[in-house]
Coordinates of C-alpha atoms (C1' of nucleotides) in Angstrom, one line a residue:
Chain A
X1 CA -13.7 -30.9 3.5
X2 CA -15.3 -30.6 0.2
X3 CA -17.3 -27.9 0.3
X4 CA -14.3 -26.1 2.2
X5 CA -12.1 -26.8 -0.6
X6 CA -14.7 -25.2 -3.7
X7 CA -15.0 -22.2 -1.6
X8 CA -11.6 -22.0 -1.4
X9 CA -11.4 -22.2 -5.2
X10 CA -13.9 -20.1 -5.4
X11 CA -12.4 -16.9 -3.3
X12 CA -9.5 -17.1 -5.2
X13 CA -10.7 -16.4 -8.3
X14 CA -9.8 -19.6 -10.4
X15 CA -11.6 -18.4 -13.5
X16 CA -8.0 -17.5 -14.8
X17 CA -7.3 -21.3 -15.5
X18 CA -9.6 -20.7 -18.8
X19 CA -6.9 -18.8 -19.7
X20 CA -4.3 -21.3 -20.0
X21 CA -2.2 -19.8 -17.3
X22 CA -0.1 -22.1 -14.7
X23 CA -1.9 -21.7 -11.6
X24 CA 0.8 -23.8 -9.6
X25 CA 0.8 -21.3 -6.4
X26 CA -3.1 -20.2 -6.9
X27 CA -4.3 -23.9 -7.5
X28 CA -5.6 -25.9 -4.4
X29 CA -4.4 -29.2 -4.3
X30 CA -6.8 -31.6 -3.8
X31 CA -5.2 -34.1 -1.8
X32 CA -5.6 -34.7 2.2
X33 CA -1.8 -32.8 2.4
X34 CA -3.9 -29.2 1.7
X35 CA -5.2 -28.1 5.2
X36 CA -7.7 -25.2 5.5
X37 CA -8.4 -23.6 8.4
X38 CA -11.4 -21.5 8.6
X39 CA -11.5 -19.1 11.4
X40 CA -15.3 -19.5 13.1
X41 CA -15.5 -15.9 14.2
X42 CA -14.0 -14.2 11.0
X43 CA -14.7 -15.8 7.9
X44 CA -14.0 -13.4 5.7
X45 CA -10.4 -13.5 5.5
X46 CA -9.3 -17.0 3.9
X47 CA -6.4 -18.9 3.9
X48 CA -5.0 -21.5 1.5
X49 CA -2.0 -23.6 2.8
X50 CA 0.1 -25.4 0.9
X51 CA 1.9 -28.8 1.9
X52 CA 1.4 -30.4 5.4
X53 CA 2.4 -28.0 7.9
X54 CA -0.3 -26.7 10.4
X55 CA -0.2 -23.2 11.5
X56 CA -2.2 -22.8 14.7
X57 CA -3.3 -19.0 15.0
X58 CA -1.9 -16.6 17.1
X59 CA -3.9 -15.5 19.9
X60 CA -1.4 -13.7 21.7
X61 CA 1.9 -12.3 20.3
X62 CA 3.5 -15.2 23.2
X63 CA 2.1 -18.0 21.0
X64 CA 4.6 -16.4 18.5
X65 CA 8.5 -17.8 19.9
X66 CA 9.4 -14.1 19.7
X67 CA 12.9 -12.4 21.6
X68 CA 12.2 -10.4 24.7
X69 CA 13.3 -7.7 23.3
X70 CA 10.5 -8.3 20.0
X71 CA 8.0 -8.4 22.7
X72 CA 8.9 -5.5 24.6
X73 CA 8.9 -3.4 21.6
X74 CA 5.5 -4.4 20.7
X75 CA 3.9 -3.3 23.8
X76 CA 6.4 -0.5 25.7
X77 CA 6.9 1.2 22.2
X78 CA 3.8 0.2 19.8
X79 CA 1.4 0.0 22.5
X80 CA 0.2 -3.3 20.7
X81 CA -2.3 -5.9 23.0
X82 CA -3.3 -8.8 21.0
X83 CA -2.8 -9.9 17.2
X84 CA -4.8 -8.3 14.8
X85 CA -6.3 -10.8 12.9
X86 CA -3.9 -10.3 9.8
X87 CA -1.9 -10.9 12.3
X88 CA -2.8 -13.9 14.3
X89 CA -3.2 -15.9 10.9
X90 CA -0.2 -14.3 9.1
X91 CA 2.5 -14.2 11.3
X92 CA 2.3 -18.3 11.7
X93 CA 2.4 -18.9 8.2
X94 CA 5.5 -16.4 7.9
X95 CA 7.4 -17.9 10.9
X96 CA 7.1 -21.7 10.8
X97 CA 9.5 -23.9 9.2
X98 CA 9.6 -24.2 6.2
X99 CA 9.6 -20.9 5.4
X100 CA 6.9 -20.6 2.6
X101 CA 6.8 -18.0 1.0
X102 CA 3.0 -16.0 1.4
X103 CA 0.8 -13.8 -0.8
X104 CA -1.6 -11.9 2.0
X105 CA -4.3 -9.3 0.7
X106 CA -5.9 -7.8 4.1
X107 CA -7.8 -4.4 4.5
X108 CA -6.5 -1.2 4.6
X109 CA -5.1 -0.2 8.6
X110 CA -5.7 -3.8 9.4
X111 CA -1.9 -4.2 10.7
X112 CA -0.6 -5.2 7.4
X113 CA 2.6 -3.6 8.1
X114 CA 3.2 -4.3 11.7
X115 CA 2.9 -8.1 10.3
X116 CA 5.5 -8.0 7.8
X117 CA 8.2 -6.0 9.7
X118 CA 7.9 -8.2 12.7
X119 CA 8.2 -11.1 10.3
X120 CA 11.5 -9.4 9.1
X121 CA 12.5 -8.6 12.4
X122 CA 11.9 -12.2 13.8
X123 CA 14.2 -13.5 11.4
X124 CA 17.0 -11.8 11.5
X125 CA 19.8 -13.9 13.1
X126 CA 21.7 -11.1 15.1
X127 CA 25.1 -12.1 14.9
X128 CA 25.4 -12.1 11.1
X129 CA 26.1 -8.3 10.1
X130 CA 24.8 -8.7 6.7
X131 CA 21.5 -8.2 5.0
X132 CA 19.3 -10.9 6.0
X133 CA 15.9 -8.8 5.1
X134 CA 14.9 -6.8 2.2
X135 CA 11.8 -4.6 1.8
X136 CA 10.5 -3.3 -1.3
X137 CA 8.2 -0.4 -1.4
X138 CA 7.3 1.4 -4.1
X139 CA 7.6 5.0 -3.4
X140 CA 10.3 6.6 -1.4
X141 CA 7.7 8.2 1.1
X142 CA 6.5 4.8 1.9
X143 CA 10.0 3.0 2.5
X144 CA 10.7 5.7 5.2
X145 CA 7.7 5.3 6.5
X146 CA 8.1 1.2 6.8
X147 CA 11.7 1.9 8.5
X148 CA 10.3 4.0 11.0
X149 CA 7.8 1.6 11.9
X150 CA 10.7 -0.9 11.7
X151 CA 12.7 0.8 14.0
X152 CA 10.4 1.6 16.7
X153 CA 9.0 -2.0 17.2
X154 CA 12.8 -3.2 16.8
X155 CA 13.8 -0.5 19.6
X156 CA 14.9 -2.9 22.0
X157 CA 16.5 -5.3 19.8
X158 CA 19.9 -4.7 18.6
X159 CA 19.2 -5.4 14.9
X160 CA 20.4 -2.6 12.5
X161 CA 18.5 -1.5 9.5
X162 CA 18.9 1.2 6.5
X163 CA 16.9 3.1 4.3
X164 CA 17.5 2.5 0.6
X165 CA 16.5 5.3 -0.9
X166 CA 17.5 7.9 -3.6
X167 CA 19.7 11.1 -1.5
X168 CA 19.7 13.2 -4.0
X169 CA 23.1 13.8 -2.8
X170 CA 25.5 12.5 -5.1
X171 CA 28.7 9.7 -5.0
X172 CA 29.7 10.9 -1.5
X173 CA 31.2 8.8 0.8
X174 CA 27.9 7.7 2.2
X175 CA 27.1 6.2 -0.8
X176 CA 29.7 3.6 -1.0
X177 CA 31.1 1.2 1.4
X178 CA 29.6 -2.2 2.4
X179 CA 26.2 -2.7 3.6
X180 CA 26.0 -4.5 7.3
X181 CA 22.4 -3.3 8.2
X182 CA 20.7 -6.3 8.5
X183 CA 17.5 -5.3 7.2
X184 CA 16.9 -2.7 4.3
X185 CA 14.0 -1.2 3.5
X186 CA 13.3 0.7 0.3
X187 CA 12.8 1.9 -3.3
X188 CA 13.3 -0.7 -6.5
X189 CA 15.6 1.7 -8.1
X190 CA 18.1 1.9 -5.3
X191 CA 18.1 -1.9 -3.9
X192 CA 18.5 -2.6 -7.5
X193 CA 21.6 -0.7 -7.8
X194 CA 23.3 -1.9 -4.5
X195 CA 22.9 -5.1 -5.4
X196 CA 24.2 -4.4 -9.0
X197 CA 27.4 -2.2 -7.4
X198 CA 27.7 -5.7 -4.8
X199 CA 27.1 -3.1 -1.9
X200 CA 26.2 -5.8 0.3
X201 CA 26.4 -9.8 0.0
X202 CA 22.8 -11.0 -1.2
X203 CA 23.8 -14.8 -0.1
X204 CA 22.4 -13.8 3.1
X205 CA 19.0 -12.6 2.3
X206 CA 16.6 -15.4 3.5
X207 CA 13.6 -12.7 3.2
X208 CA 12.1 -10.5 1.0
X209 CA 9.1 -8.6 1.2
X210 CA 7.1 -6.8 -1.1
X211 CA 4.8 -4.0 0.1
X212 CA 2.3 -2.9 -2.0
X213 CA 2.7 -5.9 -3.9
X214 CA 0.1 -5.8 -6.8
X215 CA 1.5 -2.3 -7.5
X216 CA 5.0 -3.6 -7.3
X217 CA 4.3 -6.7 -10.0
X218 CA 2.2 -4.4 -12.2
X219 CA 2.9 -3.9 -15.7
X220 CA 2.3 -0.7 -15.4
X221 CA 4.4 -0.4 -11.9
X222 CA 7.4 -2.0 -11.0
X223 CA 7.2 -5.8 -12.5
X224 CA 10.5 -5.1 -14.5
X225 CA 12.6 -4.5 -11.5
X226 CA 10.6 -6.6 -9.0
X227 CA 11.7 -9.7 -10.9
X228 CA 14.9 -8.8 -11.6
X229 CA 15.3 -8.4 -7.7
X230 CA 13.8 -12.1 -7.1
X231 CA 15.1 -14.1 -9.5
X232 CA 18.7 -12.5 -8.1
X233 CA 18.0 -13.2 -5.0
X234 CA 16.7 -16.6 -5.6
X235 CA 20.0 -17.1 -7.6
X236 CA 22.1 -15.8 -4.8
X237 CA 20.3 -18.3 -2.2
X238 CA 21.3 -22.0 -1.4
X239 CA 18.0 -23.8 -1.3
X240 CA 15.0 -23.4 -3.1
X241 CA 13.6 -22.2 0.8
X242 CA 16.3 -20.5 1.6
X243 CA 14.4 -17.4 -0.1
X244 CA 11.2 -16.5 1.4
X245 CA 8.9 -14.1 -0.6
X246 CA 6.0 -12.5 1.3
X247 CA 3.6 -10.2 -1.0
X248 CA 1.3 -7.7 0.7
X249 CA -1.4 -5.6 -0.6
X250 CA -5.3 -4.7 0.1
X251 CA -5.5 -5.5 -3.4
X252 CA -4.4 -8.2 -5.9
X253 CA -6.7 -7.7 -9.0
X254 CA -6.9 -10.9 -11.3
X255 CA -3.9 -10.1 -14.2
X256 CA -1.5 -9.1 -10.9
X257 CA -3.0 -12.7 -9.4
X258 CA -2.0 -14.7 -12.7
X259 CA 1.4 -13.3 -12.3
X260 CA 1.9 -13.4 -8.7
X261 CA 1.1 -17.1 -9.4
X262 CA 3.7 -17.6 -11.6
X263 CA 6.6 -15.9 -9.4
X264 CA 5.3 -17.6 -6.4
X265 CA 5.3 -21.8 -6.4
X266 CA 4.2 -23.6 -3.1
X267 CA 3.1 -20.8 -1.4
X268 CA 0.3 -19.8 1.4
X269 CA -1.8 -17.6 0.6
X270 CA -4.7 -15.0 2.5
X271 CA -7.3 -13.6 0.3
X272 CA -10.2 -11.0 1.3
X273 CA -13.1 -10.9 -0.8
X274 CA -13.1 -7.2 -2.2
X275 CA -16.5 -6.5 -1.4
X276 CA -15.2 -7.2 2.0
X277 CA -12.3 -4.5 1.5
X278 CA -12.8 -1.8 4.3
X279 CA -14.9 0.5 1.8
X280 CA -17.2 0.0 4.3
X281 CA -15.2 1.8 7.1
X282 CA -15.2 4.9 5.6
X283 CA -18.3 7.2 4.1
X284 CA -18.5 8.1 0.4
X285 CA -19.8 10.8 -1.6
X286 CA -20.4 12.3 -4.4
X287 CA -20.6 16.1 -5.3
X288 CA -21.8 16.9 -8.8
X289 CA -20.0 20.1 -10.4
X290 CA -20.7 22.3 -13.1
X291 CA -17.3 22.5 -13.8
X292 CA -13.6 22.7 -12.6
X293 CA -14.3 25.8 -10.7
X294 CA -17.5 24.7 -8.9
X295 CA -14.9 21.8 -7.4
X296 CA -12.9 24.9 -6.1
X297 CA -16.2 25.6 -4.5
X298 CA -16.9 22.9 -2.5
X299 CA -12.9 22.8 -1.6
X300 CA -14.0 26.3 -0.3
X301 CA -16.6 25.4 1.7
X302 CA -15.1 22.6 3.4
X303 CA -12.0 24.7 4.3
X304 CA -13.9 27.7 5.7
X305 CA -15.7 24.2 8.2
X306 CA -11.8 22.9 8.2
X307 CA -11.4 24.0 11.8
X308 CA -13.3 21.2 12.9
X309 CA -12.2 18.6 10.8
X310 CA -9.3 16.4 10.7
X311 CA -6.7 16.5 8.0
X312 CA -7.0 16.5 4.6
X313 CA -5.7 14.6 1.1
X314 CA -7.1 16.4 -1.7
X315 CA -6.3 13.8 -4.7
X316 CA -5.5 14.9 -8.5
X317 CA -4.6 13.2 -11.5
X318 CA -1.3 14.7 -12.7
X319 CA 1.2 16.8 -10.9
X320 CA 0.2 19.7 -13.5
X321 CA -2.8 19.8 -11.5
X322 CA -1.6 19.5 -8.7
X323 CA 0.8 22.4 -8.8
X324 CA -2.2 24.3 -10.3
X325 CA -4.9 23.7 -7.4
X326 CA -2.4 24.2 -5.2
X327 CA -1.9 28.0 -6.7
X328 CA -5.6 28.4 -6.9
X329 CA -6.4 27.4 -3.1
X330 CA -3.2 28.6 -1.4
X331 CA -1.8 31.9 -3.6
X332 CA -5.1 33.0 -4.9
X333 CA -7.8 31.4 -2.0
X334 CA -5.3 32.2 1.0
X335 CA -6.0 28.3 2.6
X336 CA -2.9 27.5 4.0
X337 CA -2.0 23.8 2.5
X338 CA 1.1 22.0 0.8
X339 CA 1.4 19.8 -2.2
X340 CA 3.5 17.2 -3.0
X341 CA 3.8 15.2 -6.5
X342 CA 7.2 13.3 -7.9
X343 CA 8.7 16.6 -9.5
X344 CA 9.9 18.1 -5.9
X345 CA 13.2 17.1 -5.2
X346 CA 13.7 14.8 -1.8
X347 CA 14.3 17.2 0.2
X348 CA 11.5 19.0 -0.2
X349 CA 9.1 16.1 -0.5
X350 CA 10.5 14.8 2.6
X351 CA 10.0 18.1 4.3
X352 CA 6.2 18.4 3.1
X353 CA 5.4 14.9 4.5
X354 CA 7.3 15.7 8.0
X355 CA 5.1 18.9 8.0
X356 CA 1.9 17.2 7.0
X357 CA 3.1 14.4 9.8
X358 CA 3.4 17.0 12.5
X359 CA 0.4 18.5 11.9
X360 CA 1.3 21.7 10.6
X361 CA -0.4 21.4 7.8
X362 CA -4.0 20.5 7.7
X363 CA -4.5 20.4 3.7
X364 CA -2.5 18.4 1.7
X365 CA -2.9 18.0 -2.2
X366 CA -1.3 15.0 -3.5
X367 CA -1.0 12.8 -6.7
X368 CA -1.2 9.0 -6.3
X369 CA 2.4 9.2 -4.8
X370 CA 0.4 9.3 -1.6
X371 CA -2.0 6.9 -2.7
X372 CA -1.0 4.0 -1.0
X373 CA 0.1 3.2 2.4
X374 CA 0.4 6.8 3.7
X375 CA -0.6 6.6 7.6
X376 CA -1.6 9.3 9.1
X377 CA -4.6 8.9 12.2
X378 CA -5.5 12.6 11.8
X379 CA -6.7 12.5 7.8
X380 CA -10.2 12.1 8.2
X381 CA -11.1 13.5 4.9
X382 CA -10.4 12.7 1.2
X383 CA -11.3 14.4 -1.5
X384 CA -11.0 12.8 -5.0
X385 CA -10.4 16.7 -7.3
X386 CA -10.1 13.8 -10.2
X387 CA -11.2 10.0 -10.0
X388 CA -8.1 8.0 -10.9
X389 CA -8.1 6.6 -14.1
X390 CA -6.3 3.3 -15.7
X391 CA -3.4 4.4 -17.9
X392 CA -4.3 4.4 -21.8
X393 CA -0.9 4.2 -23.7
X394 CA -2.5 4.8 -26.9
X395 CA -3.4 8.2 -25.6
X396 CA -1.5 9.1 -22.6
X397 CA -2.5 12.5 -21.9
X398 CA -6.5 12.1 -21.6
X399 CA -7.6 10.3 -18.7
X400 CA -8.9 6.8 -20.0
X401 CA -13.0 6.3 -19.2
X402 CA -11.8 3.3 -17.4
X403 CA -11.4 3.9 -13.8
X404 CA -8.6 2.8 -11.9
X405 CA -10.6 0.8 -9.0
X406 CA -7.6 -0.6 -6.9
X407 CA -6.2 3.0 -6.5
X408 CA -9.9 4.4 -5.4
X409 CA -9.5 2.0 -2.5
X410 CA -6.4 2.9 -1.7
X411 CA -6.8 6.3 -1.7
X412 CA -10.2 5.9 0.3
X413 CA -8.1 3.9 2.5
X414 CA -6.1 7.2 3.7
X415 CA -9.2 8.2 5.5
X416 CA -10.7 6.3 8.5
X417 CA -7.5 4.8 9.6
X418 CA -8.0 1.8 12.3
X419 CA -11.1 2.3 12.1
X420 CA -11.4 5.5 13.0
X421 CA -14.5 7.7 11.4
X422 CA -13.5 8.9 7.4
X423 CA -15.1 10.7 4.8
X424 CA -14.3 10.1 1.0
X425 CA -15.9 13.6 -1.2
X426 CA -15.7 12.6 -4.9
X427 CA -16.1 15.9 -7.4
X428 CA -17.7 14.5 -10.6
X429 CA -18.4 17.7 -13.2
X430 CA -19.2 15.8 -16.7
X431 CA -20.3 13.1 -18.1
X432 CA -16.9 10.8 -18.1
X433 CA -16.5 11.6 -14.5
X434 CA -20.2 10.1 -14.0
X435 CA -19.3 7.2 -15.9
X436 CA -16.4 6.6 -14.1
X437 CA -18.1 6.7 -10.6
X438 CA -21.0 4.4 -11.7
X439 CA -17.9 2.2 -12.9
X440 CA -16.4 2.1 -9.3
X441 CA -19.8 1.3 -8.0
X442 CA -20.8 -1.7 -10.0
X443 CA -17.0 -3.2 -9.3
X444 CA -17.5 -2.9 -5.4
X445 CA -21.2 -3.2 -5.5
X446 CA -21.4 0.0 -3.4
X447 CA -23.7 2.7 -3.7
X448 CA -22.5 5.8 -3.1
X449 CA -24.6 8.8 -1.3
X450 CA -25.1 12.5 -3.7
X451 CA -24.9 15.4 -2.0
X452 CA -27.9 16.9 -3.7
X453 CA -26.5 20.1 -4.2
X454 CA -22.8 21.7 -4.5
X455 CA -23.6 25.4 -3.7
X456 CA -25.2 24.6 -0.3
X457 CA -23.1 24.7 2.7
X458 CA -26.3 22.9 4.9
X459 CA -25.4 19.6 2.2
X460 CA -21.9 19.6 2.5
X461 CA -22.5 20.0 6.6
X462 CA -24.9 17.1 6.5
X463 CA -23.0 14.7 4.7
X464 CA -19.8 15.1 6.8
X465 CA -21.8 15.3 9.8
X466 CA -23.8 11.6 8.6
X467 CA -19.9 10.2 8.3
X468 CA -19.4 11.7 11.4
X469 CA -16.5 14.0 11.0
X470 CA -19.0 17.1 12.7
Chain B
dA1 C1' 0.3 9.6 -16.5
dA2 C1' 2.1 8.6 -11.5
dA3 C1' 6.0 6.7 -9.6
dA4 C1' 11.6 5.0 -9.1
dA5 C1' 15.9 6.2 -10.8
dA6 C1' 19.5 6.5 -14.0
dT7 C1' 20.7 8.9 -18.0

DNA sequence: AAAAAAT
């Protein structure tokens, strides 16, 4: 019991307590109440439990109390078989009495989502006609994409659920009236201003979710907003239960950790190591450029192999960019491809994702609004035009030296989805692009493979053929 | 600087 408990402390990454932080939901209590349970055939996801309940894991969705109708939308309509292992251990945690709340980091295509939107959808009591489930996502790509997942798995069941999204339609009728869907799903902006305009009764909002989470309680992302949300809802709600918060990310990097541990008290956690996080699934490279137009190069190359490959998210740094490559490979290079960044209005960024989605277009070029969570089996290719960078603030237009490692595995994470065979083609062309790779590779203790040279087609063939996209 | 969204 011991030992299990330092490695516990250990995963977790306790080193924060030098800091003078509370660590009341990261903190392992040391008493015989604090039960861990250490899966023999997969140790490398962990979790931490907090008070005396025991969650047995799920072997079968059956072990899980779920509706008929739950269980025939998992396997008529998501063609789903057993538990993923986010799952088996998750969905216990999230279901039992009482209702902790749960931090969960798991790999990339590991199920994450399936897990939290049958939590929701478990918990909704179906005779209340009110919102009894709130998901937070943070782009408006993503929420639609949660609901749809939502509503396919909730087929059979007669639960109701809306998308909160911006319209860009203006104060129709649509946008007022009462809000009965009993789960929403959407954008901080929006939920934030139903709830502010009292479009539906938060008092009935037992669950919230946050996908994305690290991103969403980021400084630099949506922490403003986020708590406003909770601490609203927590107001709103009878008993300090009565509110269960479940975060959900492949990545919780320690200053998102110290905060998460102060939004979050008594809760259960799951924790990956993140030289464990699914880099491993997918094959990296690096192309070294002479400059910005050797990159258009090697795009070249790749689209003139493109037939036999899947699809593919070309990454950039700034929508400028994006708008530019864009112009260079489609106008001027006559490659057929589509790019999507936050200036497009809804419309049309809903339209180039249901294109992309369809498969009518095999290249899309994309800032880090498709970073994240993006599903789509056919991308077998990314290609990092620019390496993400953190955000400077003292000088916001240059890309800082400091790269932005969470957002390199999510990106990467676009590519080899379920497992499925990916590629990741990083361009470096100077020095501070070098840096910044070498910087990625000492965080996740990865090497990463150099295509010895950008001007031959037989290196660029190899490498995708050793990932095993040819 | 990206993103959300309201201004």
């Amino acid at each position: 019991m011991a030992n299990t408990t330092m490695d516990a402390n250990t995963t977790i990454g306790l080193d924060v307590e030098e800091e003078g932080i509370s660590l009341d939901a990261l903190t392992i209590d040391e008493t015989e109440k604090t039960k861990f349970l250490v899966e023999p055939d997969d140790s490398t996801i962990k979790k931490v439990t907090t008070g005396d309940t025991i969650y047995q894991t799920a072997k079968r969705f059956e072990d899980l109390n779920l509706s008929k109708d739950l269980l025939t939308g998992l396997y008529v309509e998501m063609n789903f078989k057993t538990p993923s292992k986010i799952q088996s251990i998750g969905l216990p945690m999230i279901l039992s009495p009482p209702y902790r709340d749960l931090v969960a980091q798991a790999h990339n295509g590991s199920g994450k989502t399936a897990c939290f939107v049958l939590g929701m959808l478990s918990r909704i009591d179906i005779n209340l006609k009110a919102p009894q489930a709130i998901c937070i996502c943070p782009t408006r790509e993503l929420a639609i994409q949660n609901l749809e997942v939502l509503k396919r798995m909730g087929k059979h069941t007669q639960i109701t659920s809306i998308c909160a999204v911006p319209t860009g339609k203006t104060s129709l009728n649509s946008d007022r009236g009462p809000i009965r869907d009993q789960i929403v799903v959407g954008t901080p902006g929006t939920i934030k201003k139903w709830m502010s305009h009292k479009r539906f009764n938060a008092g009935n909002v037992k669950m919230l979710v946050f996908d994305e989470a690290d991103h969403m309680l980021a400084e630099d992302g949506f922490k403003d907003d986020s708590e406003r949300i909770v601490n609203t809802l927590r107001k709103s709600c009878c008993a300090p239960l009565c509110l269960q918060v479940l975060l959900f990310s492949a990545t919780f990097n320690d200053t998102v950790k110290k905060f998460v541990s102060k939004m979050i008290k008594d809760g259960n956690q799951m924790f990956v190591k993140k030289e464990e996080l699914s880099l491993e699934s997918v094959k990296q490279f690096k192309v070294i450029c002479p400059d910005e137009a050797a990159k258009r190069q090697v795009i070249d190359k790749i689209l003139e192999i493109g037939d036999k490959l899947g699809q593919i998210i070309i990454f950039v740094r700034t929508k400028k960019s994006a708008k530019m490559l864009h112009q260079a490979l489609d106008t001027e290079g006559g490659w057929k491809c589509t790019n999507i960044h936050g200036d497009y209005d809804t419309v049309k960024r809903d339209e180039i994702v249901k294109e992309f989605k369809d498969g009518f277009t095999k290249v899309l070029i994309a800032t880090d609004l498709l970073a994240r969570g993006f599903d789509q089996a056919q991308v077998n290719l990314v290609i990092n035009y620019d390496l993400p960078t953190q955000y400077n603030p003292s000088e916001p237009h240059n890309p800082s030296a400091e790269p932005h490692n969470e957002v390199y595995l999510h990106r990467c994470g676009r590519a080899g989805r379920f497992g499925r065979k990916g590629a990741v083609l990083n361009l470096l062309c100077n020095d501070p692009d070098m840096m910044l790779m070498e910087k990625i590779e000492r965080h996740f203790g990865i090497h990463v493979s150099q295509v010895p040279d950008y001007r031959s087609d037989e290196d660029i063939s190899a490498a995708l053929k050793e990932a095993g996209l040819l």
